[in-house]
Coordinates of C-alpha atoms in Angstrom, one line a residue:
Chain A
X29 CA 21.0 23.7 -14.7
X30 CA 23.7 24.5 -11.9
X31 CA 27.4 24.1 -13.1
X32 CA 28.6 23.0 -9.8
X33 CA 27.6 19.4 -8.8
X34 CA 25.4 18.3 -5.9
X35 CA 25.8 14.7 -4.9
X36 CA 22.9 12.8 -3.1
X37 CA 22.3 9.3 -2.3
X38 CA 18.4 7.6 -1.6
X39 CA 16.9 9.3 0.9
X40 CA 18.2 12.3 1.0
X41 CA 15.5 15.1 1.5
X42 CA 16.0 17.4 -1.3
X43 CA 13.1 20.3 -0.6
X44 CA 9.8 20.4 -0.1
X45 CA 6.6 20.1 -2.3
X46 CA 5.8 23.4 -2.5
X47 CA 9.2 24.7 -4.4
X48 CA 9.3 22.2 -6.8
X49 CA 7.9 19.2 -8.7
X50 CA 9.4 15.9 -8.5
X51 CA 11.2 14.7 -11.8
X52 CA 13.5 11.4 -12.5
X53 CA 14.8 9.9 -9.7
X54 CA 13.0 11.3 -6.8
X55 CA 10.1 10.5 -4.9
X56 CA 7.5 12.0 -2.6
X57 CA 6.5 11.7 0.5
X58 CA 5.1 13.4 3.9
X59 CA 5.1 17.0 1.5
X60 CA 8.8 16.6 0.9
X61 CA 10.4 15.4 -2.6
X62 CA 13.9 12.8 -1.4
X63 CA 16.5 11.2 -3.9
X64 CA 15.9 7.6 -5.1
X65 CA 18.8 7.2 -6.8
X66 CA 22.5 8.1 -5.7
X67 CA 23.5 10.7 -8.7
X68 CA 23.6 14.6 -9.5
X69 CA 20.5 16.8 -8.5
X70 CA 19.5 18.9 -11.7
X71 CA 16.9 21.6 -11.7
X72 CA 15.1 22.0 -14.9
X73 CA 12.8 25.3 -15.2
X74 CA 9.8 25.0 -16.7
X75 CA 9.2 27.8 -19.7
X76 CA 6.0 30.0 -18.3
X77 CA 4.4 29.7 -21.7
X78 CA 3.5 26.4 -21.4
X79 CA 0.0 24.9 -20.0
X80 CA 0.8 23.9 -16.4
X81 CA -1.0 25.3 -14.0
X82 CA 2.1 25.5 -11.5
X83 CA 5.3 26.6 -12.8
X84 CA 7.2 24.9 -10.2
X85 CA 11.0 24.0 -11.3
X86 CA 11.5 20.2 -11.8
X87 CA 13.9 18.7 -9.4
X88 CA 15.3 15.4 -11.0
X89 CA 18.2 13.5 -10.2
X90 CA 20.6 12.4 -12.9
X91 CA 23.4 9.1 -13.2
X92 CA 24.9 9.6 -16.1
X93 CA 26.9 6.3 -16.2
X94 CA 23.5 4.0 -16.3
X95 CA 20.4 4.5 -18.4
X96 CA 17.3 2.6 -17.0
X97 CA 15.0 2.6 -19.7
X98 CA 11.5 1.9 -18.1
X99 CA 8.7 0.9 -20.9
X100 CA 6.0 3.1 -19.2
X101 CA 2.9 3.5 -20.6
X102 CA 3.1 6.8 -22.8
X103 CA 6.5 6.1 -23.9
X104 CA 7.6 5.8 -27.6
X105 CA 9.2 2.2 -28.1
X106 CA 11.3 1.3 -30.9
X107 CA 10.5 -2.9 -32.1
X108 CA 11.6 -5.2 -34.4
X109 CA 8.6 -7.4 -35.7
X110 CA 8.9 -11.0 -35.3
X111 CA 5.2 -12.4 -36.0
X112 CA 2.1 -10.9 -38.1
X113 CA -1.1 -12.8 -37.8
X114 CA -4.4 -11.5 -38.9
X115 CA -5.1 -10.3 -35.5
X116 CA -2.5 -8.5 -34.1
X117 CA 1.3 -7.8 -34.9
X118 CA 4.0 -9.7 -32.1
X119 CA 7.3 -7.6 -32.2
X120 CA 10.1 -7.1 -29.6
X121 CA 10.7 -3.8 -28.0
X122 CA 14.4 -3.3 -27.9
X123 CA 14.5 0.7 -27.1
X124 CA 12.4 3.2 -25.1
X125 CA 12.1 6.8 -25.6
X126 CA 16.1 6.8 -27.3
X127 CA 17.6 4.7 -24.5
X128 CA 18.7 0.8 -25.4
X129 CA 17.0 -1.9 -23.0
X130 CA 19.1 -4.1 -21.6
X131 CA 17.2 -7.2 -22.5
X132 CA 14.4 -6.8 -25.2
X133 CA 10.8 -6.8 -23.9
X134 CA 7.7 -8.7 -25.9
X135 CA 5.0 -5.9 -27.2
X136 CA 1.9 -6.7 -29.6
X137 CA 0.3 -4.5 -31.9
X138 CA -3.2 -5.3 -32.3
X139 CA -5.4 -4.6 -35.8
X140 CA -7.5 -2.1 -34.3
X141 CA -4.5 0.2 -33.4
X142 CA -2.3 0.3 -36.6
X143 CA -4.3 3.1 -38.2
X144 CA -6.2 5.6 -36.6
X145 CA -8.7 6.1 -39.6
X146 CA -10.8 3.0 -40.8
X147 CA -9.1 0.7 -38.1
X148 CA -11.7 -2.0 -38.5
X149 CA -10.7 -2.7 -42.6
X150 CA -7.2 -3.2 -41.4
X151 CA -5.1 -6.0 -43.4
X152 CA -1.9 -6.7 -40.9
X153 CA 0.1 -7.8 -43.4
X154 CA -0.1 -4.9 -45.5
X155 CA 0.7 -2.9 -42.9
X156 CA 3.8 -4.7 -41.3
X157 CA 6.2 -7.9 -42.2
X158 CA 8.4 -9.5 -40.4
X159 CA 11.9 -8.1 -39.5
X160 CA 10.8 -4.4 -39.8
X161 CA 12.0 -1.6 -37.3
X162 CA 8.4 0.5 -36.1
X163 CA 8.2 3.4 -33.8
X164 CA 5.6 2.6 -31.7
X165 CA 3.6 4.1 -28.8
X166 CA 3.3 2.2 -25.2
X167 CA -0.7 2.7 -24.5
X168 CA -1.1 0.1 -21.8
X169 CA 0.8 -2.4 -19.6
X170 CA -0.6 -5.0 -21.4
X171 CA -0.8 -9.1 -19.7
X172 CA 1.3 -11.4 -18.6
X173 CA 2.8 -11.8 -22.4
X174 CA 3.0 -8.6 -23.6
X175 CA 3.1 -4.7 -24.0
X176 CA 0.5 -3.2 -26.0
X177 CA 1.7 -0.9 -28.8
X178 CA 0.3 1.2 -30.9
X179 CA 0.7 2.9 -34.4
X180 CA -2.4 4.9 -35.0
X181 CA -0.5 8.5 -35.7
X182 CA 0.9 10.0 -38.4
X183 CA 4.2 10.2 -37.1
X184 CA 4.4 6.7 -35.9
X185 CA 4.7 3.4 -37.5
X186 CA 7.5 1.6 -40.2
X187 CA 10.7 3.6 -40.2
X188 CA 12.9 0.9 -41.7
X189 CA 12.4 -2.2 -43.3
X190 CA 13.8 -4.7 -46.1
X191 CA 11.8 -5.7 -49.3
X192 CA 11.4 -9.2 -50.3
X193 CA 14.4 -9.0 -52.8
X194 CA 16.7 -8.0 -50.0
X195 CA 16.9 -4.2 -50.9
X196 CA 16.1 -1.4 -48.4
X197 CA 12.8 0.0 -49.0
X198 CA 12.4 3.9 -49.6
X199 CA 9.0 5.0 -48.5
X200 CA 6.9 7.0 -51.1
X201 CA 3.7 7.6 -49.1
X202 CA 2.0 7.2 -46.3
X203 CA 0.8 4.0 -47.3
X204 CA 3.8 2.5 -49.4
X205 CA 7.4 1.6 -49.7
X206 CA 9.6 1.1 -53.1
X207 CA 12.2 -1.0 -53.6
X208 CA 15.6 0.0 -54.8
X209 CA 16.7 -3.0 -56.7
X210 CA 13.3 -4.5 -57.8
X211 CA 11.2 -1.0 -58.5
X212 CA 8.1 -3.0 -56.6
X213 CA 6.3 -1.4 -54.7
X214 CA 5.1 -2.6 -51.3
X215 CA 2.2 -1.7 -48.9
X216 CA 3.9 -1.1 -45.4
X217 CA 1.9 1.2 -42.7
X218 CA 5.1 4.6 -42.6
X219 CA 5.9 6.9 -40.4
X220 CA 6.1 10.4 -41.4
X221 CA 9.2 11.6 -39.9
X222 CA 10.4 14.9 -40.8
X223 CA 12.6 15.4 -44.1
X224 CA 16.2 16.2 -42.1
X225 CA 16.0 12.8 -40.6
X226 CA 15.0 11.1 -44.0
X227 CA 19.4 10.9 -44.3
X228 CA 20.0 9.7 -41.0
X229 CA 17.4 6.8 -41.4
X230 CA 18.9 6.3 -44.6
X231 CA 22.0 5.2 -42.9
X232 CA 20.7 3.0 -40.9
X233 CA 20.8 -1.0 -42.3
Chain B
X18 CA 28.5 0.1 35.2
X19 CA 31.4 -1.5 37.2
X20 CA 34.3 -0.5 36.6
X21 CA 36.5 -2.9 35.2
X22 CA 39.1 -2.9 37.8
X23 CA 36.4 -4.4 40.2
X24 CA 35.5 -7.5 38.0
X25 CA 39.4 -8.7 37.5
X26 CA 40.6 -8.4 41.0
X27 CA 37.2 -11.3 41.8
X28 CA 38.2 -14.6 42.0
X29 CA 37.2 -16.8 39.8
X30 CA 33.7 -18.1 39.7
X31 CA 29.8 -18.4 38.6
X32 CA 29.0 -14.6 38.1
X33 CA 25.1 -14.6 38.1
X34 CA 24.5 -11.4 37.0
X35 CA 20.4 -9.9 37.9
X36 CA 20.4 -7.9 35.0
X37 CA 20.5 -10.7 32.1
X38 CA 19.3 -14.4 32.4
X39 CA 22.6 -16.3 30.9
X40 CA 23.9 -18.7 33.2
X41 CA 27.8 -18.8 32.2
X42 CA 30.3 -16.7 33.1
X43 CA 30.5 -13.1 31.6
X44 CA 34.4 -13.5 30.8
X45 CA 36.8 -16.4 30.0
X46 CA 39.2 -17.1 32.5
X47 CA 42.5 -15.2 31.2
X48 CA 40.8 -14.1 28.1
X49 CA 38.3 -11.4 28.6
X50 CA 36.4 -10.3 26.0
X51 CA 36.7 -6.6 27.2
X52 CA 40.3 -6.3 28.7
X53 CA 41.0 -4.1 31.5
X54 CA 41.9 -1.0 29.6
X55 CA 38.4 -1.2 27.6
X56 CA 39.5 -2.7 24.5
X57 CA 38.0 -5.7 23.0
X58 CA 39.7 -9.3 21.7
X59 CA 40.7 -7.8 18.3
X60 CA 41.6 -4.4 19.5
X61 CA 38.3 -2.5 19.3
X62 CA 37.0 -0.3 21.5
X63 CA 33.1 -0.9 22.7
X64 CA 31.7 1.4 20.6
X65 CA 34.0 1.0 17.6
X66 CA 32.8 -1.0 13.9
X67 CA 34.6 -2.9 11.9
X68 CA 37.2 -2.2 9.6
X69 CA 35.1 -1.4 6.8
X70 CA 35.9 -1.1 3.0
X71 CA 33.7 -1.6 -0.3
X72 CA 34.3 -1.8 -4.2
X73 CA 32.1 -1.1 -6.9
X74 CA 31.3 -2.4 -10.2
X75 CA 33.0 -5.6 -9.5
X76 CA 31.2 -7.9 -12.1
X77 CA 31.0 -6.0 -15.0
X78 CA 28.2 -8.1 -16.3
X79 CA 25.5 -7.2 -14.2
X80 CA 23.6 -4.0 -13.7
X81 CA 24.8 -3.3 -10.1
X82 CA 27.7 -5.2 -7.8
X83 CA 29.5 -4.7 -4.7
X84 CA 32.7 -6.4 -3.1
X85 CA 32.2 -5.6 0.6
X86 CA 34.9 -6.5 3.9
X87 CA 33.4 -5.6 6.9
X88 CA 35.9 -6.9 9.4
X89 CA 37.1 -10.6 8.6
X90 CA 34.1 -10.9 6.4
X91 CA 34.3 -10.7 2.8
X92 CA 31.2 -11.2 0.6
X93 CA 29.8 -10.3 -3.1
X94 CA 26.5 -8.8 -3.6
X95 CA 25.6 -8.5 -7.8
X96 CA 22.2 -7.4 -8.6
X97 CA 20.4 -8.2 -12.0
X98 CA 17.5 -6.4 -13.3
X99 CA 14.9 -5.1 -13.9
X100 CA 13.9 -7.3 -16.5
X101 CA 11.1 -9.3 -17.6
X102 CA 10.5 -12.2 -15.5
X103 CA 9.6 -15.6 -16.2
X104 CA 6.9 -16.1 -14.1
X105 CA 4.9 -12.6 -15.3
X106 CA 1.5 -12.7 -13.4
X107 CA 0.1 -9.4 -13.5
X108 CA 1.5 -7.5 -11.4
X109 CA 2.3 -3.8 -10.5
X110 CA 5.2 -4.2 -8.7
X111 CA 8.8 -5.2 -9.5
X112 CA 9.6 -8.8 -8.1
X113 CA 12.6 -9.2 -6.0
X114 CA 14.2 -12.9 -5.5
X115 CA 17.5 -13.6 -3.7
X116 CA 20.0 -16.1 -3.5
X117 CA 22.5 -16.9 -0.9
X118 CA 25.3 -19.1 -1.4
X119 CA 28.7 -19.6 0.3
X120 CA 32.1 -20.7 -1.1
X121 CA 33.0 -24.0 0.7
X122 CA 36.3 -22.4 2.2
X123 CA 34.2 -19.4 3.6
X124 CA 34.8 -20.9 7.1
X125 CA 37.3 -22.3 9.0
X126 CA 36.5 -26.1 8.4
X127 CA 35.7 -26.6 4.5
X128 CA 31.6 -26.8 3.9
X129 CA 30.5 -29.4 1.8
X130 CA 26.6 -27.7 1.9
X131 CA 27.0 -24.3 0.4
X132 CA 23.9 -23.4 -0.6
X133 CA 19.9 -24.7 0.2
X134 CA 20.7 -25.4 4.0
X135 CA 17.7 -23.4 6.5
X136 CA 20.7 -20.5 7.3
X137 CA 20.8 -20.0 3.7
X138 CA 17.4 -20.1 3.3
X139 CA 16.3 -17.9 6.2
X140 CA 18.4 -15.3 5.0
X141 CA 17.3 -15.2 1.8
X142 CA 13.6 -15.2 2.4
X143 CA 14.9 -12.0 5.1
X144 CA 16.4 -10.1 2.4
X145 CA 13.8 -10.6 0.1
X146 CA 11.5 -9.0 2.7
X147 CA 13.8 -6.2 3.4
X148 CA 14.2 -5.3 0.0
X149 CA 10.7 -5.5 -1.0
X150 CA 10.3 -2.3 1.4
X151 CA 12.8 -0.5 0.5
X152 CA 12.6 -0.6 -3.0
X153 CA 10.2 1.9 -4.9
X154 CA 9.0 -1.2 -6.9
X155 CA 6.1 0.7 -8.3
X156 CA 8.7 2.2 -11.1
X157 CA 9.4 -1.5 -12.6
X158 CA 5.8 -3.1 -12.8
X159 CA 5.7 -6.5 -14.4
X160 CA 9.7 -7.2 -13.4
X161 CA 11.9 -8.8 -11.7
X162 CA 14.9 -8.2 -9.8
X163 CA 17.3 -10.7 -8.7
X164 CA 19.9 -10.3 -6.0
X165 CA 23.2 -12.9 -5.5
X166 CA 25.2 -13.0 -2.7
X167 CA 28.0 -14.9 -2.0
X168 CA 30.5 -15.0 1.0
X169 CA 33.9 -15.4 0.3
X170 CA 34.7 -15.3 3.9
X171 CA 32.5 -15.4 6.8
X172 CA 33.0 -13.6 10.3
X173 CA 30.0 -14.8 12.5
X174 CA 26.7 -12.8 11.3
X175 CA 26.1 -12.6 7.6
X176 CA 23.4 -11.1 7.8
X177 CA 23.8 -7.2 8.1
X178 CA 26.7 -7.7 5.8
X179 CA 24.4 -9.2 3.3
X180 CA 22.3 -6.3 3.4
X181 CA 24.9 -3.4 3.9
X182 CA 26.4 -5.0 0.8
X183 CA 22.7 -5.5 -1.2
X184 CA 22.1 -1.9 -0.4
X185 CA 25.3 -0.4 -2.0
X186 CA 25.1 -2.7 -4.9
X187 CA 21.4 -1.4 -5.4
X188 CA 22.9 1.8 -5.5
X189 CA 25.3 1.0 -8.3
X190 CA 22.8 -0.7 -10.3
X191 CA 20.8 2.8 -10.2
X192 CA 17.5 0.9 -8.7
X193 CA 15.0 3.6 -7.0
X194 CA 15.0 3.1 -3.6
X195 CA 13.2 4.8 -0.3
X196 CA 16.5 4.6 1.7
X197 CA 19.8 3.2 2.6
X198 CA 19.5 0.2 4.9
X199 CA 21.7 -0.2 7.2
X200 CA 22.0 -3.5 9.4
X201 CA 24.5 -4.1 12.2
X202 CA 24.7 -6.6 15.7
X203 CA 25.2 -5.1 19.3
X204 CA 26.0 -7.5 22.1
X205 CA 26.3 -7.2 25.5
X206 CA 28.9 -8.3 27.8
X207 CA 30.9 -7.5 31.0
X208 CA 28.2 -4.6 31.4
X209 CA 28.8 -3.0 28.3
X210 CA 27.1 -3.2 24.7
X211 CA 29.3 -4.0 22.0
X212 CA 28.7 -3.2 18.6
X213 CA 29.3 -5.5 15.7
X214 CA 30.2 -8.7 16.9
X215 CA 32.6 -11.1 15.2
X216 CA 32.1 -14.4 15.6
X217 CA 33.5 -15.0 18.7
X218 CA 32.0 -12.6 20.6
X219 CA 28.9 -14.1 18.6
X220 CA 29.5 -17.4 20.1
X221 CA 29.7 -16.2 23.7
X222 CA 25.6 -17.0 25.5
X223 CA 25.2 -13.5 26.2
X224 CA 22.0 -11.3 25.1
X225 CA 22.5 -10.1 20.9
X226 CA 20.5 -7.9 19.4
X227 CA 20.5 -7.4 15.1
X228 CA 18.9 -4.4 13.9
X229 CA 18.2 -3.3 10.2
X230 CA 17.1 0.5 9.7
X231 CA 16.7 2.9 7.0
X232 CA 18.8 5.5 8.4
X233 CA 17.4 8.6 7.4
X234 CA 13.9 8.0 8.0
X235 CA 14.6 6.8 11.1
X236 CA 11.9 3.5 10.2
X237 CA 13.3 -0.1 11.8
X238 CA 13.2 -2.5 8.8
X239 CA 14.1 -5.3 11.0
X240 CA 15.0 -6.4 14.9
X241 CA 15.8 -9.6 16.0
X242 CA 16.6 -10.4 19.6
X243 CA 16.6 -14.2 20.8
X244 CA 17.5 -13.5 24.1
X245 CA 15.9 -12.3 27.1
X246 CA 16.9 -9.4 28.9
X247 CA 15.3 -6.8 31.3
X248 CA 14.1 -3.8 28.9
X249 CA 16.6 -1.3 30.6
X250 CA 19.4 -3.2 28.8
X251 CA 17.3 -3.6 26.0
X252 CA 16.8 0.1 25.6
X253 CA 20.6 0.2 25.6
X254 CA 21.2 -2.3 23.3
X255 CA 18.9 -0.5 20.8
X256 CA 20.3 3.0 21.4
X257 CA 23.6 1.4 20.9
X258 CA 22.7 -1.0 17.7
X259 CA 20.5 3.0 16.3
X260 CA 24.1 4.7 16.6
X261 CA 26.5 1.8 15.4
X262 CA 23.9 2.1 12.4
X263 CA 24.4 5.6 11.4
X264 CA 28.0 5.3 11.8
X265 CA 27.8 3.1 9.2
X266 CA 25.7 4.5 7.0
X267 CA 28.1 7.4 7.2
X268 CA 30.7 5.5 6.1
X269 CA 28.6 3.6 3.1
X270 CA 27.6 7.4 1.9
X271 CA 30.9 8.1 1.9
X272 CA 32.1 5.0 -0.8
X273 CA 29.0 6.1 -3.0
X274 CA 29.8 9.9 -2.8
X275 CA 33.3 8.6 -4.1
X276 CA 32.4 6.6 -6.4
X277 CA 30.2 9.3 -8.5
X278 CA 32.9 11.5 -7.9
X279 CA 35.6 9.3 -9.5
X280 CA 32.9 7.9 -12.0
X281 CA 31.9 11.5 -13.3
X282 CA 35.8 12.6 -13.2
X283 CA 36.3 9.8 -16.0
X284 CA 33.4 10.9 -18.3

């Protein structure tokens, strides 16, 4: 990370290929990396004790006054889940990898890729209901409706969600959610997120 | 190139010059365009832009906006997007759609047809090209982009404002893109190219060229020439249209470098 700051707008040739790989906001082209964006040039090492083959620096260029949050396929998507048929699960994608969209985007979850055991015995609506908040991953571009999402792993699916009385469901397994104010249980598809961020979800309505 | 001593002590009349193919005189009798000491109607020398001054984040709304005054003309480019379009086919790219209007006191005589006319048209169907290129629409697939601009004031050609200002207001909005683009006029009369033209040096029949580049790769987005001139002038006119270019490209890296500056000051 270097302390002082080097401004570049797009097109400005920022090294060649060889010394470095190109990261956010740059592009490549004739063996050269150049800016895309107009913004500070950060180099990020990369540690040598990870798997790439080249341990190149990553040369990225940063704007810290706008986030453009690209729903790329990959990417973890945070949704809100407006329809559940039999079929597949409609929800609206409202954040990508931490970083608010502007405007929300349509994604569908389809039965097959809710769990990643026993995916074809899948009952959507014990998995998801209307309203809840999912981490989900981006697997494909989708059509002309739709991203297509996915929940099959362990650390992905419900995070929130609201029980029928109105309470905020606490999660008790992988498989099911209890309700404060009622004590019923509910069947919801959870994700396992780590126990220090059990208090921060907590928090959230 | 005569000298310009020579041309005002000639009397009067039809000047048919070899070089270029207009028929009218070259200078306006007690008006020239270029006066005897080299300077042009407004005070410019030949080789000399516009005054030239930009503002960012205008319309705090949209994802990108820039005022722009390039001379007398004063115009707003606001950029919205990406998002998801209406009309999603399946597609890899980002679309980009643009839309030109003017205020109805842009001009000197009040307009009643602001917007939908052919100029209006033509224009936007050229920036939409333009920025199609220079775009890295790859990044967005399945979006779109939409670019307004509206002239406040018009000066002749509002055309390489248009773009100067969709380029800067790109910028803001943090869009990817290849390049800047740069767009500027070159005329020339009395001998001489002169580089951005106002409108009445526009209006005079002598040969213009308009030329959009990116500047640092050196690639011509767009050339238009509706005159016909012998293809040493030409040459000149383009040399002269490549280096009014990069003087403004200077200047428009300039307002961004500034702007991050100030922006980043702030934070």
């Amino acid at each position: 990370m270097s302390s002082s700051e080097y401004y570049c707008v797009p097109g400005d040739r920022l090294c060649p290929c060889d010394r470095a790989t190109a990261g956010p906001g740059t592009y490549e082209k004739q063996n050269c990396i150049y800016a895309s964006i107009a913004g500070t040039i950060q180099l990020t090492t990369v540690d040598q004790s990870s798997n790439n083959s080249d341990k190149k620096p990553i040369i990225s260029v940063i704007r810290q006054d706008r986030s453009l949050a690209v729903p790329s396929v990959g990417s973890l998507a945070y949704c809100k889940i407006t329809n559940v048929t039999s079929r597949f699960v409609r929800c609206l994608v409202f954040a990508i990898n931490n970083q608010p969209l502007k405007t929300p985007c349509h994604g569908r979850i389809t039965r097959e890729n809710i769990e990643s055991i026993n995916k074809d015995s899948v009952v959507c609506s014990t998995k998801f209901r209307p309203d809840d908040i999912v981490l989900a991953r981006i697997i494909a571009l989708g059509d002309a409706n739709a991203y297509l999402l996915s929940t099959a792993e362990e650390n992905l699916g419900v995070i929130t969600a609201r029980s029928v009385a109105g309470g905020k469901l606490i999660p008790i397994s992988d498989c099911q959610m209890k309700c404060p104010m009622t004590n019923t249980v509910e069947p919801r598809k959870v994700a396992k997120i780590q126990a220090d961020l059990t208090d921060e979800v907590s928090k959230l309505t | 190139m005569s000298t310009p001593m020579d041309t005002s002590s000639l009397p009067i009349k039809n000047k048919s010059n070899q070089l270029t193919s207009t028929l009218t005189t070259d200078y306006i009798a007690g008006s020239d365009l270029i006066s005897i000491e080299g300077y042009r109607q407004d005070g410019r020398k030949p080789n000399e832009l516009r005054h030239f001054r930009v503002s960012f984040n205008v319309v705090p709304d949209a994802d990108g906006s820039c005022y722009m005054e390039h001379g007398n003309c004063k115009l707003l480019a606001t950029i919205y997007g990406p998002y998801e379009g209406e009309s999603r086919s399946n597609q890899e790219q980002a679309i980009i759609t643009c839309d030109f209007s003017m205020t109805s006191y842009c001009v000197s005589e009040r307009r009643l047809r602001t917007f939908g006319d052919m100029k209006s048209q033509r224009l936007q169907m050229a920036i939409q090209r333009v920025f199609q290129q220079a775009i890295i629409t790859e990044t967005y697939p399945k979006s779109q982009i939409d670019i307004y601009l509206k002239i406040l004031q018009s000066d002749g050609n509002d055309y390489s404002p248009c773009v100067n200002a969709t380029t800067l207001a790109f910028i803001n909005a943090g869009i990817p893109m290849k390049d800047f683009v740069c767009s500027s006029t070159v005329g020339y009369i009395q001998n001489k190219c002169i580089i951005d033209l106002n409108q009445q040096e526009e209006q005079q029949k002598s040969p213009q060229l308009t030329l959009t580049i990116m500047p640092q790769r050196d690639d011509i987005v767009a050339l238009t020439c509706e005159s016909r001139v012998h293809h040493d002038i030409y040459n000149e006119m383009l040399d002269a249209a490549t280096r009014a270019n990069l003087q403004l490209f200077d200047l428009m890296k300039q307002a961004v470098i500034n702007q991050l500056k100030t922006v980043l000051h702030v934070l």
